[in-house]
CSV table of C-alpha atoms in Angstrom, one decimal:
chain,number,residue,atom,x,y,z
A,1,UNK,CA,0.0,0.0,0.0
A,2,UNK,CA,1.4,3.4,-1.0
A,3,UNK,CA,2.3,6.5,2.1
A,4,UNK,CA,-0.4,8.2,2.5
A,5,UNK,CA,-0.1,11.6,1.5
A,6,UNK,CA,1.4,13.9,3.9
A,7,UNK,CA,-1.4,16.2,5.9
A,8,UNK,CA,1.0,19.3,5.5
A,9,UNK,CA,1.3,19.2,1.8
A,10,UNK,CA,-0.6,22.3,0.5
A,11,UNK,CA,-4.0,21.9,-1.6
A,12,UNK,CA,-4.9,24.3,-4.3
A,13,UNK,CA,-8.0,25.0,-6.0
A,14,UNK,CA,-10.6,27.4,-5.8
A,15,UNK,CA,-12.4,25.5,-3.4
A,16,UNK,CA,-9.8,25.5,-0.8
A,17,UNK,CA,-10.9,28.2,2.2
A,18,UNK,CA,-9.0,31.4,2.1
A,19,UNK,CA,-9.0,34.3,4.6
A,20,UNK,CA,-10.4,38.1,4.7
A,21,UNK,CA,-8.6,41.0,6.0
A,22,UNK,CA,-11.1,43.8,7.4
A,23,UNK,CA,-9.8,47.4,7.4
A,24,UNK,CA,-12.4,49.6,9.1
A,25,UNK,CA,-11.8,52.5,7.3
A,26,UNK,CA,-9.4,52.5,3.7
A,27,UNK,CA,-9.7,56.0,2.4
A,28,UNK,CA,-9.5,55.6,-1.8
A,29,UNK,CA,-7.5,57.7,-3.9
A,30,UNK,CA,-10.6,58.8,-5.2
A,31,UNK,CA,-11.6,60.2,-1.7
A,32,UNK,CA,-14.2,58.0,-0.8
A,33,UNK,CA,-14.0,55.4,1.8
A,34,UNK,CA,-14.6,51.9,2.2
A,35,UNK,CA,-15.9,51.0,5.2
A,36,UNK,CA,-14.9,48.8,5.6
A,37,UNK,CA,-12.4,47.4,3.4
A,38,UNK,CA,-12.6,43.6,3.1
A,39,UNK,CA,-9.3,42.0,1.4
A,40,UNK,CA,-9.6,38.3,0.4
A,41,UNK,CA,-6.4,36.7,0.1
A,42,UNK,CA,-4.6,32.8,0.6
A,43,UNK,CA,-1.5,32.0,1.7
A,44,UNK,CA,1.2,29.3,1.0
A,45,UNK,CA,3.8,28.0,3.6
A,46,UNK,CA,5.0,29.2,6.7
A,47,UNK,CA,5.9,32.5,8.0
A,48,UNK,CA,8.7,31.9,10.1
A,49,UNK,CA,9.9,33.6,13.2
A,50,UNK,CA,11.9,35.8,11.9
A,51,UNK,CA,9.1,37.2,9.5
A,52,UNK,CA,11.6,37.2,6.3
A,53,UNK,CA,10.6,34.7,4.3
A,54,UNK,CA,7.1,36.5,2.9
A,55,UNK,CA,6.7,37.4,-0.8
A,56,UNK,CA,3.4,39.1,-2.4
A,57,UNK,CA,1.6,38.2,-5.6
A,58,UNK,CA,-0.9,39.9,-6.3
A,59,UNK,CA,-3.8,38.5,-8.5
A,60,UNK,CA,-4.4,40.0,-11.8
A,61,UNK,CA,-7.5,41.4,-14.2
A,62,UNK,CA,-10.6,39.0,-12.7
A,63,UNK,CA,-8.2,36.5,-11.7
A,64,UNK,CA,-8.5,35.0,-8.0
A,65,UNK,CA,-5.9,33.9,-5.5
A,66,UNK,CA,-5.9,30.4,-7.3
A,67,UNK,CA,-5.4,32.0,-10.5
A,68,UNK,CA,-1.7,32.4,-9.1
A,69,UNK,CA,-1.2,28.7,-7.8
A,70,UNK,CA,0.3,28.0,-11.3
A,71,UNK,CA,3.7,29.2,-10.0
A,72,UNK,CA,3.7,27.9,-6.6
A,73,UNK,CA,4.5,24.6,-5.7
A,74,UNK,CA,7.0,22.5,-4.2
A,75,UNK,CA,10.3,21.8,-6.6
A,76,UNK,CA,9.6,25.3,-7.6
A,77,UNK,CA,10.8,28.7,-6.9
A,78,UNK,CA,7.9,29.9,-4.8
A,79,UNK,CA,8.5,26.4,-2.5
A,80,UNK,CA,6.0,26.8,0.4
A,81,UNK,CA,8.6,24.9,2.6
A,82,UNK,CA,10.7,27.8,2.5
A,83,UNK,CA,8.4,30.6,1.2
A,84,UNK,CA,5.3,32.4,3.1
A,85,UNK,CA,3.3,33.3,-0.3
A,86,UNK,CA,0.8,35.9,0.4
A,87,UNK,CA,-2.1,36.0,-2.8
A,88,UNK,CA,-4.0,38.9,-2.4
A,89,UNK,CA,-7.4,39.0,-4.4
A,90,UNK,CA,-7.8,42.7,-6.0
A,91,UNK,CA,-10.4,45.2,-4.7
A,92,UNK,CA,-13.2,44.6,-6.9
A,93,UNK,CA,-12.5,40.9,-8.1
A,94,UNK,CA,-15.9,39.4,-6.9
A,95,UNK,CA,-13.9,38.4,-3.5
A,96,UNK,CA,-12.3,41.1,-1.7
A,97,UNK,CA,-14.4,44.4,-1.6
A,98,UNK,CA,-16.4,44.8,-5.1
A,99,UNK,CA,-19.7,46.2,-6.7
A,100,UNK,CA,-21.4,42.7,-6.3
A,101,UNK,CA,-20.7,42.3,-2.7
A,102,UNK,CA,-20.5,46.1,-1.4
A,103,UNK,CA,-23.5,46.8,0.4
A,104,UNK,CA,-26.2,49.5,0.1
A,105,UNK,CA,-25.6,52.3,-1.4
A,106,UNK,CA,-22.0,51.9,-2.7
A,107,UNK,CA,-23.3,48.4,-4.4
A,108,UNK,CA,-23.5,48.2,-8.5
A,109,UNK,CA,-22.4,50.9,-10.4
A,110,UNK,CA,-22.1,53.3,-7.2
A,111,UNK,CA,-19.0,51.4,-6.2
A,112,UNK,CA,-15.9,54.1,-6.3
A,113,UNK,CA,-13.4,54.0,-8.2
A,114,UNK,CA,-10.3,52.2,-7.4
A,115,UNK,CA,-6.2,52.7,-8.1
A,116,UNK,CA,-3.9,50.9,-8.5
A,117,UNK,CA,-2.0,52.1,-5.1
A,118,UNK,CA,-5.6,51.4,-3.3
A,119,UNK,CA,-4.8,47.6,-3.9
A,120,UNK,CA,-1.5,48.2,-2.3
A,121,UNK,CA,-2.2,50.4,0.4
A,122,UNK,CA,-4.7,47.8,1.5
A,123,UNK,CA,-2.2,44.9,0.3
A,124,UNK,CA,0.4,47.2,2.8
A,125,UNK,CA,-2.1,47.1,6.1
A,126,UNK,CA,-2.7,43.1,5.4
A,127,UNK,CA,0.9,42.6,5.8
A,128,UNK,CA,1.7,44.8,8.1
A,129,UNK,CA,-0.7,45.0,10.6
A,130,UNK,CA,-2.1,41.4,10.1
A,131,UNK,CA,1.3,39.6,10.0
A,132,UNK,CA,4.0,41.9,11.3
A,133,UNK,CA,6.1,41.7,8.1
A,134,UNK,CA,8.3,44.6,8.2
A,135,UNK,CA,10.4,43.4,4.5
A,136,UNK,CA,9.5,41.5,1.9
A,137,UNK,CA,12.4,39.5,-0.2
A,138,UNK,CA,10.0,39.7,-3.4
A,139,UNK,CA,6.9,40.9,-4.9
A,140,UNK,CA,6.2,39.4,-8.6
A,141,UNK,CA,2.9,39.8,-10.6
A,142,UNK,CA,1.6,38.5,-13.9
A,143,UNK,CA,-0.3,41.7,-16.0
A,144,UNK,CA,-2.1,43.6,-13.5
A,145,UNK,CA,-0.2,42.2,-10.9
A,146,UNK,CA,3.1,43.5,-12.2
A,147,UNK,CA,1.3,47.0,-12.0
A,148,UNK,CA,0.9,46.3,-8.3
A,149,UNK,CA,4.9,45.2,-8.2
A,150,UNK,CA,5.7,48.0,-10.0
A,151,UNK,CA,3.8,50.0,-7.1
A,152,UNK,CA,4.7,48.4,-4.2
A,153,UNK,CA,8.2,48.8,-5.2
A,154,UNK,CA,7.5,53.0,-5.8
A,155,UNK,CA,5.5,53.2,-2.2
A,156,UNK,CA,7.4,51.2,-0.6
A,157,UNK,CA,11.1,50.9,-1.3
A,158,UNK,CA,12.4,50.9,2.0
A,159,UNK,CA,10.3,47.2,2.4
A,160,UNK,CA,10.7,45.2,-1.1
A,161,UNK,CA,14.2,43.5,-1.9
A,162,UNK,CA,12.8,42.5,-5.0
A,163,UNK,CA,10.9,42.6,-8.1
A,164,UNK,CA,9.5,40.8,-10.7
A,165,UNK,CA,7.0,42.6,-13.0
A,166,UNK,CA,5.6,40.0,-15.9
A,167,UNK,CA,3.8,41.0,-18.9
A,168,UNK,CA,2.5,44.5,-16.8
A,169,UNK,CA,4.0,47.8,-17.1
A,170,UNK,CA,4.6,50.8,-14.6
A,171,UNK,CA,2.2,52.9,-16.9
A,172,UNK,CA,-0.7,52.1,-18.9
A,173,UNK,CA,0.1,53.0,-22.4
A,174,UNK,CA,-2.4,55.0,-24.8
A,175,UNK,CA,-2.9,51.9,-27.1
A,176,UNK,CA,-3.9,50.0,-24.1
A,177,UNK,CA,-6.2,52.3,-23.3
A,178,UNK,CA,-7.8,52.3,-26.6
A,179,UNK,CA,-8.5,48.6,-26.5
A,180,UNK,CA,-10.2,48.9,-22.7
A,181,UNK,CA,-12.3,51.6,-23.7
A,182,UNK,CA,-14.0,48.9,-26.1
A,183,UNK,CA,-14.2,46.8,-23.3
A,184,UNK,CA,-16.1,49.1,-21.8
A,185,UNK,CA,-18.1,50.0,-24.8
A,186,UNK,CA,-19.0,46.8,-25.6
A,187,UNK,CA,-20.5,45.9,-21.9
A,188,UNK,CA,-22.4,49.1,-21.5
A,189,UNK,CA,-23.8,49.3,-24.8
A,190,UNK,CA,-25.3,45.7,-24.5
A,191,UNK,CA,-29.5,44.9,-23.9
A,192,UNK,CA,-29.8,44.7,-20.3
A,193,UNK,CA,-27.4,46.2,-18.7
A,194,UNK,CA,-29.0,49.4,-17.4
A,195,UNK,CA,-26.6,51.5,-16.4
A,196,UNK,CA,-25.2,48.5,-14.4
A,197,UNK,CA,-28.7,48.2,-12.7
A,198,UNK,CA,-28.9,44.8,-14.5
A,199,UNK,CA,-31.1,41.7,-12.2
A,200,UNK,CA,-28.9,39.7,-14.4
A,201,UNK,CA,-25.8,39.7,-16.2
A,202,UNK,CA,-26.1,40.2,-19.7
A,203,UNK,CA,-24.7,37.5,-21.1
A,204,UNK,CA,-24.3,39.0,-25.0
A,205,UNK,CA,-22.3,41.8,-23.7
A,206,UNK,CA,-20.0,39.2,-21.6
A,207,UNK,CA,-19.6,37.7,-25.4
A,208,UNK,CA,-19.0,40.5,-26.8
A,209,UNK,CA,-16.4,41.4,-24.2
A,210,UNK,CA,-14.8,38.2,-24.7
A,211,UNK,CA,-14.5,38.2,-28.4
A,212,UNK,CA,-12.7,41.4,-28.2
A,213,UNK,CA,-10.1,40.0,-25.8
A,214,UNK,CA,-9.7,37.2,-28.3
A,215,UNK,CA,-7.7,39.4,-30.4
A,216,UNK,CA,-5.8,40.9,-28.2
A,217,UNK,CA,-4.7,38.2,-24.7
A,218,UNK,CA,-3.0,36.3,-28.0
A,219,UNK,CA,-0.6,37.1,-30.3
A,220,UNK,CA,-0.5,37.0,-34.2
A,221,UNK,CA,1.5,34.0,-34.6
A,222,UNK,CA,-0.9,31.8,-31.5
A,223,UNK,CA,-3.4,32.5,-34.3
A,224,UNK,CA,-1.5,31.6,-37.4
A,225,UNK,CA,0.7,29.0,-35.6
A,226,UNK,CA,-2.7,27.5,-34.1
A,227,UNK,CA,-1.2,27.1,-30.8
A,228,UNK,CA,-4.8,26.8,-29.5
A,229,UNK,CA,-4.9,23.5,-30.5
A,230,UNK,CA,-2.3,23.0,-27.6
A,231,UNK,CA,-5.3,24.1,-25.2
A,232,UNK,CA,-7.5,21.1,-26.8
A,233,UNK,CA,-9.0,22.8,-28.7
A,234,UNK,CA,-10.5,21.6,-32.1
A,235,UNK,CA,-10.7,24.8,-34.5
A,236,UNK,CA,-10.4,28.4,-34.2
A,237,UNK,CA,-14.4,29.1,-33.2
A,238,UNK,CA,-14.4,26.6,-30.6
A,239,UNK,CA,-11.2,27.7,-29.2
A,240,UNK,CA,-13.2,31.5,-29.1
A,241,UNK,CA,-16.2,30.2,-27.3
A,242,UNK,CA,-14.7,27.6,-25.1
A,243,UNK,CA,-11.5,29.3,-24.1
A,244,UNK,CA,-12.9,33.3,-24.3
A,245,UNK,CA,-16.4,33.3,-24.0
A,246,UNK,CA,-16.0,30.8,-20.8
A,247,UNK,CA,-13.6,32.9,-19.4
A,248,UNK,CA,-15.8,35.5,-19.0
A,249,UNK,CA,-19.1,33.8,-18.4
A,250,UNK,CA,-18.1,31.2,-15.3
A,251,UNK,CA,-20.0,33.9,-13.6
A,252,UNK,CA,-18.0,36.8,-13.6
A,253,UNK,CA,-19.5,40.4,-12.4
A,254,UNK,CA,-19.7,43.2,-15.4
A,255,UNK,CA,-19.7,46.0,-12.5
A,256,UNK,CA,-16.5,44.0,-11.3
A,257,UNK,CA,-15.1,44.0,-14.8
A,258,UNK,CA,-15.6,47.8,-15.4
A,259,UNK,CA,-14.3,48.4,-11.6
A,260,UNK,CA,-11.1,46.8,-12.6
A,261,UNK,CA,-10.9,48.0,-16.3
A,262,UNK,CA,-11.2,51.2,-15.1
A,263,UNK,CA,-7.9,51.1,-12.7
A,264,UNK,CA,-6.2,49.4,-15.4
A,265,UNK,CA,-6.7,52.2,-17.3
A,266,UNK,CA,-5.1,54.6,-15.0
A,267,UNK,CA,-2.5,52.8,-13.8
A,268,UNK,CA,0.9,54.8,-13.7
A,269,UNK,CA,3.1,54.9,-10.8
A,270,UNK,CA,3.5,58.2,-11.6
A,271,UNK,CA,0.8,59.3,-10.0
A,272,UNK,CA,2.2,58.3,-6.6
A,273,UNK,CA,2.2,61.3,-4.5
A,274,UNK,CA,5.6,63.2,-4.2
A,275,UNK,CA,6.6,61.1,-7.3
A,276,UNK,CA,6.3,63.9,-9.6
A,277,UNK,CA,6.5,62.2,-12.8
A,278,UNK,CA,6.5,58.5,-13.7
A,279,UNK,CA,10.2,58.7,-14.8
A,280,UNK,CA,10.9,59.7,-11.3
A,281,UNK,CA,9.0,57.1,-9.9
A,282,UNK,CA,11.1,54.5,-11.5
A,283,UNK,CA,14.6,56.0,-10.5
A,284,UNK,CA,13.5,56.0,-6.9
A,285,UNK,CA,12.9,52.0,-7.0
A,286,UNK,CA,15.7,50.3,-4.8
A,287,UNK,CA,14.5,46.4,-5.4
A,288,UNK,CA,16.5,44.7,-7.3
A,289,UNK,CA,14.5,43.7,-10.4
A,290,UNK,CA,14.3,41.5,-13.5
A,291,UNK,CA,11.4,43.0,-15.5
A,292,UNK,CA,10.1,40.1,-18.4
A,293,UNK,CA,7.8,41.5,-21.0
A,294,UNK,CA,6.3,38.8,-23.6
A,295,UNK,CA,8.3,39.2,-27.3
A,296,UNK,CA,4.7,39.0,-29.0
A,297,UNK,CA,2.4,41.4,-26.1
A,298,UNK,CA,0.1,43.3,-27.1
A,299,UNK,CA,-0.9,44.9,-24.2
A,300,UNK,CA,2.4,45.3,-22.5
A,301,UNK,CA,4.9,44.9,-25.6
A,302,UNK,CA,8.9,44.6,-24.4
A,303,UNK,CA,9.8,48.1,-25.9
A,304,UNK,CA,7.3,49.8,-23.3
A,305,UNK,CA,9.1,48.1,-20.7
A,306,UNK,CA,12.6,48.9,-22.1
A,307,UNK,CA,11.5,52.5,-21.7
A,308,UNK,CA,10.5,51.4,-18.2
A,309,UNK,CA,14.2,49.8,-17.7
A,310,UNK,CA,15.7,52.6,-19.0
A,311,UNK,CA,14.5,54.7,-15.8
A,312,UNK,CA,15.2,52.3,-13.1
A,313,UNK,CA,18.5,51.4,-11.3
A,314,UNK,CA,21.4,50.7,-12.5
A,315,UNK,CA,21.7,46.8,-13.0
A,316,UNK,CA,17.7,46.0,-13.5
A,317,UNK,CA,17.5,43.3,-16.2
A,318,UNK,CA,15.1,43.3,-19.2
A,319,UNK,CA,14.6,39.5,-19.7
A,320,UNK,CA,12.2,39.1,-22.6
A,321,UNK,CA,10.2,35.8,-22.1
A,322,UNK,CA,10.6,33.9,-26.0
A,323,UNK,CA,7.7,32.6,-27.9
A,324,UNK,CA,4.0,33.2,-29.7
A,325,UNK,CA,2.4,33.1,-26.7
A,326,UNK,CA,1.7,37.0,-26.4
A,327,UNK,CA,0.1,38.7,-23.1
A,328,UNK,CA,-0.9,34.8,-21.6
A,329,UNK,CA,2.7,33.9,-21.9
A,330,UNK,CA,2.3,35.0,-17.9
A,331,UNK,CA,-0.7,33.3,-17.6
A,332,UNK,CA,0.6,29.8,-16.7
A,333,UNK,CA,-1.0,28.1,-19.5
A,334,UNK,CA,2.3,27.0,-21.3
A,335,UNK,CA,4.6,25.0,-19.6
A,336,UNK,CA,7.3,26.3,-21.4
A,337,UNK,CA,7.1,29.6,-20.9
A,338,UNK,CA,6.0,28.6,-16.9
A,339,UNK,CA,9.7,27.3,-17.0
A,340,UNK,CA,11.0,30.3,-17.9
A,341,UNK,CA,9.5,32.7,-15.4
A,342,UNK,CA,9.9,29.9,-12.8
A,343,UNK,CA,13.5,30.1,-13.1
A,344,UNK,CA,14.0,33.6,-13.5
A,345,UNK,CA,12.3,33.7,-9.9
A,346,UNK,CA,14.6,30.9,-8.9
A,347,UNK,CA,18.0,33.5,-9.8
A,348,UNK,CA,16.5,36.6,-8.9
A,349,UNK,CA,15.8,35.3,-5.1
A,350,UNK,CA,19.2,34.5,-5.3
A,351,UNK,CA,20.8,37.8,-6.1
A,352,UNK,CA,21.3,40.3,-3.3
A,353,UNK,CA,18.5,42.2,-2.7
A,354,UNK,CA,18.3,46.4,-3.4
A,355,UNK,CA,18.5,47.3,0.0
C-alpha cells in the first residue's frame, strides 16, 4: 500500500478556504472610503519567526488567488517549505471588496473608483498589521499584478528586496487604453445592462467582451501557428467560445469587470504622491529587479518596458520571455514559458536584494 499523502502538503483550487482581512476605514485615492475594506487573500507555507521569508503576488484582471497557484509549488521557486506566499485577491475581483458584494448604497455601479496604489495600500495594512512583516524579499505579478509590483516597489522601497514585474507595465500605455475603452463599450452598450442596474448579467455583452479579448490576450502568430490546438481545442471558433467566452461567463460580475478595467486604465506609478513624474518614480525603485515582458504582447509589448528599464537602477534586467504566446505567456498556460518565469524567480531570489 502506497504512504499516504502527507497532511502538510498544500491543496490548491478554488475551493480550498481562504481568509479576509477587514480594514475599518481604507480612504481611496478617489476620496471615498470603504468602510470597511474587506481583502480576500490565501496564503502558502510558513511564515517563520523571523518574519523574512514572505513574498506578495498579487492576483491580476478577474483573476482570484488560485489563479496564481500556477507558479507555486513544491520543486519550484515559490516552495512553500521555504516561502510564506501571500495571494491577495484585487479590490473589486468578486472576492475582496467589489460592486457585487458592497453593500447598500455603494453596491453596482455606485462602487468608487479604485487605483492601483488602493490595492496596495490595502495589500500594505494586510501585511503589516495582520502579519507583522516589516520586508519582503519579493513581490512578482503577472499583467495587472506586475502593475501592483511596479507600485509596491514605488510606495514602498524601504520594504521590497525585489521585483519581478511579468507582462505588466509601470504605466498604462495609450494603445492599451484604446483597447479597454471597447471593453467598456461593448458591456455598456449591450441589452440589459442598465446602467449596471442589470437583475442579471447580460450574457451577450459578456460575449461581446470576450470576443474582443480574443484578439488581443493572443498574439498574431498563436493564431497563425494555431497554438490553440495545444489548449484542446478543435478549430479556431471553438477555441473562441470555449477558451474566451468561458472565461468571461463562469459567472464573472460586469460592474467587477468595469471596476477593474477602469484602474487598469489609470495605472501609472506616476501618480504616486511626491513622485512627480512616472520617470521619477522609477529612478527611486531600490529592489533589485528583473522585468520580463512577452516578445509577441500586445498589451504590454517589451519596448514599453525597455523605456520602463531605461528609468530604473542601475543593473535592472530586461529579460524578454521567447515565444507566440503574447500577453498569456504570464498566464501559466504554457509549460514552457512557466519554465522560464519559474526560473527567472529561482535566480532573482538568489541575487542580493536592493536594500
Amino acid at each position: 500500500m502506497p504512504d499516504p499523502e502527507p497532511t502538510a502538503r498544500p491543496r490548491y483550487g478554488r475551493d480550498e478556504p481562504y481568509e479576509v482581512f477587514e480594514i475599518d476605514d481604507l480612504t481611496l485615492d478617489c476620496g471615498r472610503t470603504l468602510r470597511p475594506a474587506r481583502i480576500a487573500y490565501r496564503t502558502y507555507g510558513e511564515l517563520n519567526a523571523a518574519k523574512d521569508n514572505a513574498i506578495v503576488y498579487p492576483t491580476w484582471y478577474s483573476g482570484r488567488h488560485w489563479d496564481n497557484e500556477w507558479l507555486i509549488g513544491e520543486g519550484m521557486a515559490l516552495d512553500p517549505d521555504r516561502w510564506f506566499v501571500i495571494v491577495p485577491n484585487m479590490l473589486g475581483n468578486g472576492l475582496s471588496t467589489s460592486p457585487s458584494n458592497a453593500p447598500v448604497p455603494h453596491d453596482g455601479p455606485s462602487f468608487p473608483p479604485i487605483r492601483v496604489r488602493d490595492n496596495v495600500e490595502a495589500q500594505y495594512r494586510l501585511v503589516t498589521e495582520h502579519f507583522g512583516i516589516r520586508t519582503l524579499p519579493l513581490v512578482l505579478g503577472w499583467s495587472m499584478g506586475a502593475g501592483q509590483t511596479y507600485q509596491w516597489a514605488v510606495s514602498h522601497p524601504e520594504m521590497v528586496q525585489r521585483i519581478l514585474p511579468f507582462c505588466g507595465s509601470p504605466r498604462t500605455a495609450p494603445h492599451n487604453q484604446v483597447f479597454l475603452d471597447s471593453l467598456r463599450a461593448a458591456l455598456m452598450a449591450a441589452v440589459g445592462f442598465d446602467g449596471g442596474r442589470y437583475t442579471v448579467p447580460p450574457a451577450q455583452g459578456l460575449r461581446a467582451f470576450a470576443r474582443i479579448y480574443a484578439g488581443w490576450g493572443f498574439s498574431q502568430a498563436f493564431y497563425l501557428e494555431e497554438e490553440w490546438r495545444r489548449l484542446g481545442n478543435t478549430s479556431l471558433e471553438d477555441f473562441v467560445v470555449d477558451f474566451w467566452e468561458g472565461f468571461f461567463l463562469d459567472g464573472r460580475d460586469p460592474n467587477n469587470l468595469l471596476t477593474m478595467l477602469d484602474t487598469w486604465w489609470h495605472g501609472d506609478v506616476g501618480a504616486t504622491p511626491g513622485a512627480g513624474s512616472t520617470e521619477e518614480a522609477l529612478a527611486s525603485i531600490r529592489a533589485t529587479a528583473i522585468v520580463m515582458p512577452a516578445e509577441k504582447d500586445l498589451y504590454f509589448p517589451p519596448e514599453d518596458e525597455a523605456w520602463a528599464v531605461s528609468h530604473m537602477r542601475d543593473g535592472t534586467e530586461l529579460r524578454v520571455i521567447p515565444g507566440v504566446w503574447g500577453h498569456f505567456a504570464g498566464g501559466g498556460k504554457n509549460p514552457v514559458d512557466t519554465a522560464f518565469i519559474d526560473a527567472a524567480v529561482a535566480e532573482l531570489l538568489a541575487r542580493p536584494s536592493g536594500i
